Each structure stands twice: as C-alpha cells, then as structure tokens.
Short mmCIF file of C-alpha atoms in Angstrom, two decimals:
data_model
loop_
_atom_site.label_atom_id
_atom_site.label_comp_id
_atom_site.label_asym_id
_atom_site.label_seq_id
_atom_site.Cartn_x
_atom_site.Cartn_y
_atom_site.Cartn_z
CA UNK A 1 157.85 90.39 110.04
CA UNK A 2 157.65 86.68 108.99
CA UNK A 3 158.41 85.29 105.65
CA UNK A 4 157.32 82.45 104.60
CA UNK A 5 158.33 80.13 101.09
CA UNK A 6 156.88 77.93 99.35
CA UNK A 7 158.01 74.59 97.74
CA UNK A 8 155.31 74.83 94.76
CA UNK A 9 156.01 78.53 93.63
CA UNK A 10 159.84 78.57 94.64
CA UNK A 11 159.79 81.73 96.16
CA UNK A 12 159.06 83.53 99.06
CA UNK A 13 155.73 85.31 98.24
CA UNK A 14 153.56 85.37 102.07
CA UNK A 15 154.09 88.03 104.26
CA UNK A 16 152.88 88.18 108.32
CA UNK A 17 153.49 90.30 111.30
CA UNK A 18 154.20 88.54 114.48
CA UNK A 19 151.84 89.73 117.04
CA UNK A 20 152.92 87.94 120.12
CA UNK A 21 155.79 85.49 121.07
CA UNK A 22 155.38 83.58 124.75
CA UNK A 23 156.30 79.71 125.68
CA UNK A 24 157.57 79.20 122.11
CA UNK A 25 154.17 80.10 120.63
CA UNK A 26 154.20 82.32 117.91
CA UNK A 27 151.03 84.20 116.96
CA UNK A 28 151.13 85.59 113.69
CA UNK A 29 148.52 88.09 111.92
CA UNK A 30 148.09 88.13 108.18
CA UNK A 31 145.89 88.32 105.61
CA UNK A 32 143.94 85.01 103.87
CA UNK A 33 141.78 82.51 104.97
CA UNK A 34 142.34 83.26 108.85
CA UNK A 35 143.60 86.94 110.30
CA UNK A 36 144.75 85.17 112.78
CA UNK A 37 146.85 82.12 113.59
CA UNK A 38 150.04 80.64 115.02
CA UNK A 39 153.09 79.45 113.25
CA UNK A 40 152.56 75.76 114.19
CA UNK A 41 148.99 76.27 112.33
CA UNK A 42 150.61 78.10 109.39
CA UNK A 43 153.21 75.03 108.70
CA UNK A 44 150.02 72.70 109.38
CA UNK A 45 147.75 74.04 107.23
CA UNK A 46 149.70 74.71 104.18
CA UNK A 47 151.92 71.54 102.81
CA UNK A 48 153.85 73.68 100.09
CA UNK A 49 155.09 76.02 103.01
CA UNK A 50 159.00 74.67 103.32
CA UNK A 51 160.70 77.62 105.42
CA UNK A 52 160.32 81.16 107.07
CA UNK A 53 162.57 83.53 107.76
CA UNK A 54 161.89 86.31 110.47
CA UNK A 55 162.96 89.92 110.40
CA UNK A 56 163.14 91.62 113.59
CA UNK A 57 164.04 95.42 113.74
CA UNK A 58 167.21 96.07 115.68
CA UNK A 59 167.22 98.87 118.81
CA UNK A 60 166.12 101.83 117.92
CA UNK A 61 168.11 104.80 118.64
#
C-alpha cells in the first residue's frame, strides 16, 4: 500500500496499491482521474503531494 500526503490538507488522505516494482519504476493503481499510473507521474501531476510512505506486509507464516 502507498500513502501519499499532502501539503494543502496536512494530512495523509490518498490511498494506492502498488501493482508492480521493476528498474526503480513504481506502478501504482488507485482510484481518481487515472486507474493507473506510476509514482514519478503521481508526484508530477499533483503539486500539493509532499511525501509517501509505503507499507509492505512482512512474510507470511
């Protein structure tokens, strides 16, 4: 899961699921104007976006 916050509403309040990770390109899918995108294009295309924070689930047992 990848978090992102935003400078404008001063929280964290956008939610996406990373899909794929190869080369250092992250593709991310969420819901908004695109279903689909990639983390350099999510920090492009929104100015007010000022960090993210990624959960990844640990080994399951």
């Amino acid at each position: 899961m990848i978090f992102g916050y935003y400078r404008f509403s001063k929280k964290w309040n956008h939610t996406g699921v990373v899909t794929a990770a190869k080369g250092g390109n992250i593709s991310i899918a969420q819901h908004g104007r695109t279903s689909h995108t990639t983390l350099n294009q999510w920090f492009k295309g929104d100015k007010h976006l000022s960090a993210i924070s990624i959960i990844r689930p640990g080994k399951r047992s």
